[in-house]
Amino acid sequence: MPIKTILASLDSLEKLHRSLLRLAYDKTTLIKNGEMEKLDQLLKDEQAHLAAIVQMDTGRQTAVTKYLTDQGRLVPTNPTIADLLDNAPEADKKNLEEARDRLLHAIHDLKVQNDLNQKLTYQSLQFVNLSLDMVRPRPESANYSKTEVNGNKSTKKQVTFDSQA
Protein backbone atom coordinates (compact mmCIF):
# COMPACT_ATOMS: atom_id res chain seq x y z
CA MET A 1 0.00 0.00 0.00
CA PRO A 2 1.53 3.31 -0.97
CA ILE A 3 2.24 6.14 1.43
CA LYS A 4 -0.15 8.34 -0.57
CA THR A 5 -3.12 6.40 0.80
CA ILE A 6 -1.91 6.98 4.35
CA LEU A 7 -1.31 10.67 3.62
CA ALA A 8 -4.85 10.94 2.24
CA SER A 9 -6.28 9.40 5.41
CA LEU A 10 -4.22 11.82 7.54
CA ASP A 11 -5.54 14.74 5.49
CA SER A 12 -9.10 13.49 5.92
CA LEU A 13 -8.55 13.14 9.67
CA GLU A 14 -7.25 16.70 9.80
CA LYS A 15 -10.30 17.99 7.90
CA LEU A 16 -12.65 16.15 10.23
CA HIS A 17 -10.85 17.54 13.28
CA ARG A 18 -10.97 21.09 11.84
CA SER A 19 -14.69 20.66 11.20
CA LEU A 20 -15.12 19.44 14.78
CA LEU A 21 -13.16 22.50 15.93
CA ARG A 22 -15.62 24.76 14.08
CA LEU A 23 -18.43 23.00 15.92
CA ALA A 24 -16.59 23.59 19.21
CA TYR A 25 -16.40 27.32 18.43
CA ASP A 26 -20.13 27.30 17.65
CA LYS A 27 -20.75 25.45 20.89
CA THR A 28 -18.95 28.22 22.81
CA THR A 29 -21.29 30.81 21.30
CA LEU A 30 -24.38 28.71 22.06
CA ILE A 31 -23.30 28.17 25.67
CA LYS A 32 -22.68 31.88 26.13
CA ASN A 33 -26.08 32.74 24.66
CA GLY A 34 -27.91 29.95 26.51
CA GLU A 35 -29.44 28.48 23.35
CA MET A 36 -30.08 24.95 24.62
CA GLU A 37 -32.14 23.66 21.68
CA LYS A 38 -29.44 24.60 19.19
CA LEU A 39 -26.79 23.19 21.54
CA ASP A 40 -28.62 19.87 21.62
CA GLN A 41 -28.58 19.69 17.81
CA LEU A 42 -24.91 20.67 17.73
CA LEU A 43 -24.09 17.84 20.14
CA LYS A 44 -25.75 15.41 17.74
CA ASP A 45 -23.62 16.80 14.90
CA GLU A 46 -20.54 16.37 17.10
CA GLN A 47 -21.41 12.71 17.66
CA ALA A 48 -21.60 12.17 13.90
CA HIS A 49 -18.17 13.80 13.48
CA LEU A 50 -16.71 11.61 16.20
CA ALA A 51 -18.07 8.47 14.57
CA ALA A 52 -16.51 9.53 11.25
CA ILE A 53 -13.19 10.24 12.97
CA VAL A 54 -13.16 6.81 14.62
CA GLN A 55 -13.94 5.15 11.28
CA MET A 56 -11.26 7.16 9.47
CA ASP A 57 -8.67 6.40 12.15
CA THR A 58 -9.45 2.70 11.90
CA GLY A 59 -8.81 2.96 8.16
CA ARG A 60 -5.53 4.77 8.85
CA GLN A 61 -4.43 2.01 11.22
CA THR A 62 -5.33 -0.62 8.65
CA ALA A 63 -3.36 1.22 5.95
CA VAL A 64 -0.30 1.56 8.20
CA THR A 65 -0.52 -2.12 9.16
CA LYS A 66 -0.72 -3.15 5.50
CA TYR A 67 2.20 -0.90 4.56
CA LEU A 68 4.41 -2.26 7.35
CA THR A 69 3.41 -5.83 6.52
CA ASP A 70 4.21 -5.27 2.82
CA GLN A 71 7.62 -3.94 3.87
CA GLY A 72 8.22 -7.08 5.95
CA ARG A 73 8.34 -5.07 9.20
CA LEU A 74 7.09 -5.96 12.64
CA VAL A 75 3.59 -4.53 13.12
CA PRO A 76 2.57 -3.30 16.60
CA THR A 77 -0.96 -3.84 17.91
CA ASN A 78 -2.04 -0.24 17.29
CA PRO A 79 0.29 1.10 14.64
CA THR A 80 0.99 4.83 14.75
CA ILE A 81 2.48 7.31 12.33
CA ALA A 82 5.65 7.24 14.47
CA ASP A 83 5.96 3.52 13.68
CA LEU A 84 5.55 4.33 10.02
CA LEU A 85 8.13 7.15 10.14
CA ASP A 86 10.70 4.72 11.52
CA ASN A 87 10.26 2.50 8.45
CA ALA A 88 9.32 4.95 5.67
CA PRO A 89 11.70 5.95 2.90
CA GLU A 90 13.39 9.34 3.35
CA ALA A 91 11.45 10.85 0.44
CA ASP A 92 8.12 10.22 2.20
CA LYS A 93 9.17 11.08 5.76
CA LYS A 94 8.87 14.84 5.27
CA ASN A 95 5.32 14.59 3.90
CA LEU A 96 4.30 12.23 6.70
CA GLU A 97 5.81 14.51 9.36
CA GLU A 98 4.02 17.55 7.95
CA ALA A 99 0.68 15.73 7.81
CA ARG A 100 1.16 14.42 11.35
CA ASP A 101 2.08 17.89 12.66
CA ARG A 102 -0.97 19.49 11.02
CA LEU A 103 -3.21 16.83 12.55
CA LEU A 104 -1.61 17.24 15.98
CA HIS A 105 -2.05 21.00 15.77
CA ALA A 106 -5.74 20.59 14.93
CA ILE A 107 -6.17 18.17 17.84
CA HIS A 108 -4.42 20.60 20.19
CA ASP A 109 -6.66 23.50 19.11
CA LEU A 110 -9.71 21.29 19.60
CA LYS A 111 -8.56 20.31 23.09
CA VAL A 112 -8.07 23.96 24.09
CA GLN A 113 -11.55 24.89 22.83
CA ASN A 114 -13.17 21.90 24.53
CA ASP A 115 -11.49 22.87 27.82
CA LEU A 116 -12.97 26.36 27.47
CA ASN A 117 -16.42 24.92 26.75
CA GLN A 118 -16.14 22.66 29.77
CA LYS A 119 -15.30 25.64 32.00
CA LEU A 120 -18.17 27.69 30.57
CA THR A 121 -20.59 24.82 31.14
CA TYR A 122 -19.37 24.41 34.72
CA GLN A 123 -19.81 28.14 35.37
CA SER A 124 -23.33 28.02 33.93
CA LEU A 125 -24.15 25.10 36.22
CA GLN A 126 -22.79 27.01 39.22
CA PHE A 127 -24.98 29.99 38.30
CA VAL A 128 -28.06 27.79 38.04
CA ASN A 129 -27.32 26.21 41.42
CA LEU A 130 -26.76 29.62 43.00
CA SER A 131 -30.05 30.87 41.57
CA LEU A 132 -31.89 27.83 42.90
CA ASP A 133 -30.31 28.25 46.32
CA MET A 134 -31.53 31.84 46.45
CA VAL A 135 -35.10 30.82 45.61
CA ARG A 136 -35.32 27.70 47.77
CA PRO A 137 -36.13 28.18 51.47
CA ARG A 138 -33.46 27.22 53.97
CA PRO A 139 -33.99 23.92 55.83
CA GLU A 140 -34.21 23.97 59.59
CA SER A 141 -31.04 23.53 61.56
CA ALA A 142 -29.74 19.99 61.82
CA ASN A 143 -28.64 20.57 65.42
CA TYR A 144 -30.74 19.41 68.34
CA SER A 145 -32.41 22.03 70.49
CA LYS A 146 -33.18 21.76 74.18
CA THR A 147 -36.86 21.00 73.52
CA GLU A 148 -36.00 18.20 71.08
CA VAL A 149 -33.72 16.56 73.64
CA ASN A 150 -36.55 16.62 76.22
CA GLY A 151 -38.93 15.05 73.70
CA ASN A 152 -41.19 18.07 73.11
CA LYS A 153 -40.39 18.70 69.49
CA SER A 154 -43.24 19.99 67.43
CA THR A 155 -42.70 19.31 63.76
CA LYS A 156 -43.40 21.95 61.18
CA LYS A 157 -44.20 20.90 57.68
CA GLN A 158 -41.84 22.66 55.28
CA VAL A 159 -43.61 23.96 52.21
CA THR A 160 -41.56 24.56 49.06
CA PHE A 161 -44.38 26.20 47.11
CA ASP A 162 -46.67 28.88 48.50
CA SER A 163 -49.96 28.61 46.62
CA GLN A 164 -51.30 31.83 48.16
CA ALA A 165 -48.55 34.04 46.81
PDB file of C-alpha atoms in Angstrom:
ATOM      1  CA  MET A   1       0.000   0.000   0.000  1.00  0.00           C
ATOM      2  CA  PRO A   2       1.532   3.309  -0.975  1.00  0.00           C
ATOM      3  CA  ILE A   3       2.241   6.135   1.431  1.00  0.00           C
ATOM      4  CA  LYS A   4      -0.151   8.336  -0.569  1.00  0.00           C
ATOM      5  CA  THR A   5      -3.116   6.396   0.799  1.00  0.00           C
ATOM      6  CA  ILE A   6      -1.909   6.981   4.352  1.00  0.00           C
ATOM      7  CA  LEU A   7      -1.314  10.667   3.624  1.00  0.00           C
ATOM      8  CA  ALA A   8      -4.847  10.943   2.244  1.00  0.00           C
ATOM      9  CA  SER A   9      -6.276   9.404   5.409  1.00  0.00           C
ATOM     10  CA  LEU A  10      -4.218  11.823   7.536  1.00  0.00           C
ATOM     11  CA  ASP A  11      -5.542  14.739   5.488  1.00  0.00           C
ATOM     12  CA  SER A  12      -9.103  13.485   5.922  1.00  0.00           C
ATOM     13  CA  LEU A  13      -8.550  13.143   9.670  1.00  0.00           C
ATOM     14  CA  GLU A  14      -7.253  16.698   9.800  1.00  0.00           C
ATOM     15  CA  LYS A  15     -10.300  17.990   7.896  1.00  0.00           C
ATOM     16  CA  LEU A  16     -12.646  16.150  10.234  1.00  0.00           C
ATOM     17  CA  HIS A  17     -10.851  17.544  13.275  1.00  0.00           C
ATOM     18  CA  ARG A  18     -10.970  21.085  11.836  1.00  0.00           C
ATOM     19  CA  SER A  19     -14.687  20.665  11.200  1.00  0.00           C
ATOM     20  CA  LEU A  20     -15.124  19.444  14.776  1.00  0.00           C
ATOM     21  CA  LEU A  21     -13.161  22.495  15.927  1.00  0.00           C
ATOM     22  CA  ARG A  22     -15.617  24.761  14.084  1.00  0.00           C
ATOM     23  CA  LEU A  23     -18.426  23.000  15.924  1.00  0.00           C
ATOM     24  CA  ALA A  24     -16.593  23.592  19.212  1.00  0.00           C
ATOM     25  CA  TYR A  25     -16.404  27.322  18.425  1.00  0.00           C
ATOM     26  CA  ASP A  26     -20.126  27.303  17.648  1.00  0.00           C
ATOM     27  CA  LYS A  27     -20.746  25.453  20.893  1.00  0.00           C
ATOM     28  CA  THR A  28     -18.954  28.217  22.809  1.00  0.00           C
ATOM     29  CA  THR A  29     -21.292  30.805  21.296  1.00  0.00           C
ATOM     30  CA  LEU A  30     -24.375  28.715  22.057  1.00  0.00           C
ATOM     31  CA  ILE A  31     -23.299  28.171  25.667  1.00  0.00           C
ATOM     32  CA  LYS A  32     -22.683  31.884  26.134  1.00  0.00           C
ATOM     33  CA  ASN A  33     -26.085  32.742  24.660  1.00  0.00           C
ATOM     34  CA  GLY A  34     -27.907  29.949  26.508  1.00  0.00           C
ATOM     35  CA  GLU A  35     -29.436  28.475  23.355  1.00  0.00           C
ATOM     36  CA  MET A  36     -30.077  24.947  24.622  1.00  0.00           C
ATOM     37  CA  GLU A  37     -32.142  23.661  21.682  1.00  0.00           C
ATOM     38  CA  LYS A  38     -29.438  24.595  19.192  1.00  0.00           C
ATOM     39  CA  LEU A  39     -26.791  23.193  21.539  1.00  0.00           C
ATOM     40  CA  ASP A  40     -28.616  19.872  21.620  1.00  0.00           C
ATOM     41  CA  GLN A  41     -28.582  19.690  17.806  1.00  0.00           C
ATOM     42  CA  LEU A  42     -24.913  20.670  17.732  1.00  0.00           C
ATOM     43  CA  LEU A  43     -24.089  17.839  20.144  1.00  0.00           C
ATOM     44  CA  LYS A  44     -25.748  15.406  17.736  1.00  0.00           C
ATOM     45  CA  ASP A  45     -23.616  16.801  14.904  1.00  0.00           C
ATOM     46  CA  GLU A  46     -20.539  16.369  17.105  1.00  0.00           C
ATOM     47  CA  GLN A  47     -21.408  12.709  17.661  1.00  0.00           C
ATOM     48  CA  ALA A  48     -21.604  12.169  13.897  1.00  0.00           C
ATOM     49  CA  HIS A  49     -18.172  13.801  13.482  1.00  0.00           C
ATOM     50  CA  LEU A  50     -16.712  11.610  16.205  1.00  0.00           C
ATOM     51  CA  ALA A  51     -18.075   8.474  14.568  1.00  0.00           C
ATOM     52  CA  ALA A  52     -16.512   9.531  11.250  1.00  0.00           C
ATOM     53  CA  ILE A  53     -13.187  10.237  12.970  1.00  0.00           C
ATOM     54  CA  VAL A  54     -13.161   6.806  14.618  1.00  0.00           C
ATOM     55  CA  GLN A  55     -13.942   5.149  11.281  1.00  0.00           C
ATOM     56  CA  MET A  56     -11.257   7.159   9.470  1.00  0.00           C
ATOM     57  CA  ASP A  57      -8.673   6.395  12.154  1.00  0.00           C
ATOM     58  CA  THR A  58      -9.454   2.699  11.895  1.00  0.00           C
ATOM     59  CA  GLY A  59      -8.813   2.961   8.164  1.00  0.00           C
ATOM     60  CA  ARG A  60      -5.531   4.771   8.849  1.00  0.00           C
ATOM     61  CA  GLN A  61      -4.426   2.009  11.216  1.00  0.00           C
ATOM     62  CA  THR A  62      -5.328  -0.621   8.645  1.00  0.00           C
ATOM     63  CA  ALA A  63      -3.360   1.216   5.951  1.00  0.00           C
ATOM     64  CA  VAL A  64      -0.298   1.563   8.202  1.00  0.00           C
ATOM     65  CA  THR A  65      -0.521  -2.121   9.163  1.00  0.00           C
ATOM     66  CA  LYS A  66      -0.719  -3.152   5.505  1.00  0.00           C
ATOM     67  CA  TYR A  67       2.200  -0.896   4.560  1.00  0.00           C
ATOM     68  CA  LEU A  68       4.406  -2.256   7.355  1.00  0.00           C
ATOM     69  CA  THR A  69       3.405  -5.831   6.523  1.00  0.00           C
ATOM     70  CA  ASP A  70       4.210  -5.269   2.822  1.00  0.00           C
ATOM     71  CA  GLN A  71       7.620  -3.945   3.866  1.00  0.00           C
ATOM     72  CA  GLY A  72       8.224  -7.077   5.947  1.00  0.00           C
ATOM     73  CA  ARG A  73       8.338  -5.069   9.200  1.00  0.00           C
ATOM     74  CA  LEU A  74       7.093  -5.961  12.641  1.00  0.00           C
ATOM     75  CA  VAL A  75       3.593  -4.531  13.124  1.00  0.00           C
ATOM     76  CA  PRO A  76       2.574  -3.301  16.596  1.00  0.00           C
ATOM     77  CA  THR A  77      -0.959  -3.844  17.914  1.00  0.00           C
ATOM     78  CA  ASN A  78      -2.041  -0.245  17.290  1.00  0.00           C
ATOM     79  CA  PRO A  79       0.290   1.098  14.642  1.00  0.00           C
ATOM     80  CA  THR A  80       0.994   4.829  14.749  1.00  0.00           C
ATOM     81  CA  ILE A  81       2.485   7.312  12.329  1.00  0.00           C
ATOM     82  CA  ALA A  82       5.646   7.242  14.468  1.00  0.00           C
ATOM     83  CA  ASP A  83       5.955   3.521  13.684  1.00  0.00           C
ATOM     84  CA  LEU A  84       5.547   4.330  10.016  1.00  0.00           C
ATOM     85  CA  LEU A  85       8.131   7.146  10.140  1.00  0.00           C
ATOM     86  CA  ASP A  86      10.704   4.720  11.518  1.00  0.00           C
ATOM     87  CA  ASN A  87      10.256   2.504   8.452  1.00  0.00           C
ATOM     88  CA  ALA A  88       9.320   4.948   5.672  1.00  0.00           C
ATOM     89  CA  PRO A  89      11.698   5.953   2.903  1.00  0.00           C
ATOM     90  CA  GLU A  90      13.393   9.339   3.347  1.00  0.00           C
ATOM     91  CA  ALA A  91      11.453  10.847   0.437  1.00  0.00           C
ATOM     92  CA  ASP A  92       8.124  10.221   2.199  1.00  0.00           C
ATOM     93  CA  LYS A  93       9.171  11.077   5.760  1.00  0.00           C
ATOM     94  CA  LYS A  94       8.867  14.838   5.275  1.00  0.00           C
ATOM     95  CA  ASN A  95       5.315  14.590   3.901  1.00  0.00           C
ATOM     96  CA  LEU A  96       4.299  12.230   6.704  1.00  0.00           C
ATOM     97  CA  GLU A  97       5.807  14.507   9.359  1.00  0.00           C
ATOM     98  CA  GLU A  98       4.018  17.550   7.952  1.00  0.00           C
ATOM     99  CA  ALA A  99       0.684  15.734   7.806  1.00  0.00           C
ATOM    100  CA  ARG A 100       1.165  14.423  11.350  1.00  0.00           C
ATOM    101  CA  ASP A 101       2.082  17.893  12.656  1.00  0.00           C
ATOM    102  CA  ARG A 102      -0.974  19.492  11.019  1.00  0.00           C
ATOM    103  CA  LEU A 103      -3.208  16.834  12.550  1.00  0.00           C
ATOM    104  CA  LEU A 104      -1.606  17.235  15.983  1.00  0.00           C
ATOM    105  CA  HIS A 105      -2.051  21.003  15.771  1.00  0.00           C
ATOM    106  CA  ALA A 106      -5.743  20.592  14.928  1.00  0.00           C
ATOM    107  CA  ILE A 107      -6.167  18.174  17.838  1.00  0.00           C
ATOM    108  CA  HIS A 108      -4.417  20.597  20.194  1.00  0.00           C
ATOM    109  CA  ASP A 109      -6.661  23.498  19.110  1.00  0.00           C
ATOM    110  CA  LEU A 110      -9.706  21.294  19.602  1.00  0.00           C
ATOM    111  CA  LYS A 111      -8.557  20.305  23.090  1.00  0.00           C
ATOM    112  CA  VAL A 112      -8.073  23.960  24.092  1.00  0.00           C
ATOM    113  CA  GLN A 113     -11.550  24.892  22.828  1.00  0.00           C
ATOM    114  CA  ASN A 114     -13.171  21.904  24.528  1.00  0.00           C
ATOM    115  CA  ASP A 115     -11.488  22.868  27.819  1.00  0.00           C
ATOM    116  CA  LEU A 116     -12.967  26.357  27.469  1.00  0.00           C
ATOM    117  CA  ASN A 117     -16.419  24.921  26.747  1.00  0.00           C
ATOM    118  CA  GLN A 118     -16.137  22.657  29.773  1.00  0.00           C
ATOM    119  CA  LYS A 119     -15.296  25.641  32.001  1.00  0.00           C
ATOM    120  CA  LEU A 120     -18.170  27.687  30.570  1.00  0.00           C
ATOM    121  CA  THR A 121     -20.593  24.818  31.138  1.00  0.00           C
ATOM    122  CA  TYR A 122     -19.374  24.413  34.721  1.00  0.00           C
ATOM    123  CA  GLN A 123     -19.808  28.142  35.372  1.00  0.00           C
ATOM    124  CA  SER A 124     -23.332  28.019  33.927  1.00  0.00           C
ATOM    125  CA  LEU A 125     -24.154  25.104  36.219  1.00  0.00           C
ATOM    126  CA  GLN A 126     -22.787  27.012  39.220  1.00  0.00           C
ATOM    127  CA  PHE A 127     -24.977  29.995  38.299  1.00  0.00           C
ATOM    128  CA  VAL A 128     -28.065  27.795  38.042  1.00  0.00           C
ATOM    129  CA  ASN A 129     -27.320  26.206  41.420  1.00  0.00           C
ATOM    130  CA  LEU A 130     -26.759  29.619  43.003  1.00  0.00           C
ATOM    131  CA  SER A 131     -30.047  30.873  41.574  1.00  0.00           C
ATOM    132  CA  LEU A 132     -31.888  27.827  42.901  1.00  0.00           C
ATOM    133  CA  ASP A 133     -30.311  28.251  46.324  1.00  0.00           C
ATOM    134  CA  MET A 134     -31.531  31.841  46.451  1.00  0.00           C
ATOM    135  CA  VAL A 135     -35.103  30.822  45.605  1.00  0.00           C
ATOM    136  CA  ARG A 136     -35.319  27.700  47.774  1.00  0.00           C
ATOM    137  CA  PRO A 137     -36.130  28.177  51.468  1.00  0.00           C
ATOM    138  CA  ARG A 138     -33.455  27.220  53.971  1.00  0.00           C
ATOM    139  CA  PRO A 139     -33.994  23.923  55.825  1.00  0.00           C
ATOM    140  CA  GLU A 140     -34.206  23.965  59.592  1.00  0.00           C
ATOM    141  CA  SER A 141     -31.037  23.527  61.561  1.00  0.00           C
ATOM    142  CA  ALA A 142     -29.739  19.995  61.816  1.00  0.00           C
ATOM    143  CA  ASN A 143     -28.643  20.569  65.425  1.00  0.00           C
ATOM    144  CA  TYR A 144     -30.742  19.406  68.342  1.00  0.00           C
ATOM    145  CA  SER A 145     -32.414  22.030  70.491  1.00  0.00           C
ATOM    146  CA  LYS A 146     -33.178  21.764  74.185  1.00  0.00           C
ATOM    147  CA  THR A 147     -36.859  20.995  73.519  1.00  0.00           C
ATOM    148  CA  GLU A 148     -35.995  18.197  71.083  1.00  0.00           C
ATOM    149  CA  VAL A 149     -33.720  16.556  73.637  1.00  0.00           C
ATOM    150  CA  ASN A 150     -36.549  16.623  76.215  1.00  0.00           C
ATOM    151  CA  GLY A 151     -38.930  15.055  73.697  1.00  0.00           C
ATOM    152  CA  ASN A 152     -41.189  18.069  73.109  1.00  0.00           C
ATOM    153  CA  LYS A 153     -40.386  18.702  69.486  1.00  0.00           C
ATOM    154  CA  SER A 154     -43.243  19.993  67.426  1.00  0.00           C
ATOM    155  CA  THR A 155     -42.697  19.314  63.755  1.00  0.00           C
ATOM    156  CA  LYS A 156     -43.398  21.950  61.176  1.00  0.00           C
ATOM    157  CA  LYS A 157     -44.203  20.897  57.680  1.00  0.00           C
ATOM    158  CA  GLN A 158     -41.836  22.660  55.281  1.00  0.00           C
ATOM    159  CA  VAL A 159     -43.608  23.965  52.206  1.00  0.00           C
ATOM    160  CA  THR A 160     -41.560  24.564  49.059  1.00  0.00           C
ATOM    161  CA  PHE A 161     -44.378  26.198  47.109  1.00  0.00           C
ATOM    162  CA  ASP A 162     -46.666  28.881  48.496  1.00  0.00           C
ATOM    163  CA  SER A 163     -49.959  28.613  46.618  1.00  0.00           C
ATOM    164  CA  GLN A 164     -51.302  31.831  48.158  1.00  0.00           C
ATOM    165  CA  ALA A 165     -48.549  34.039  46.814  1.00  0.00           C
TER     166      ALA A 165
END
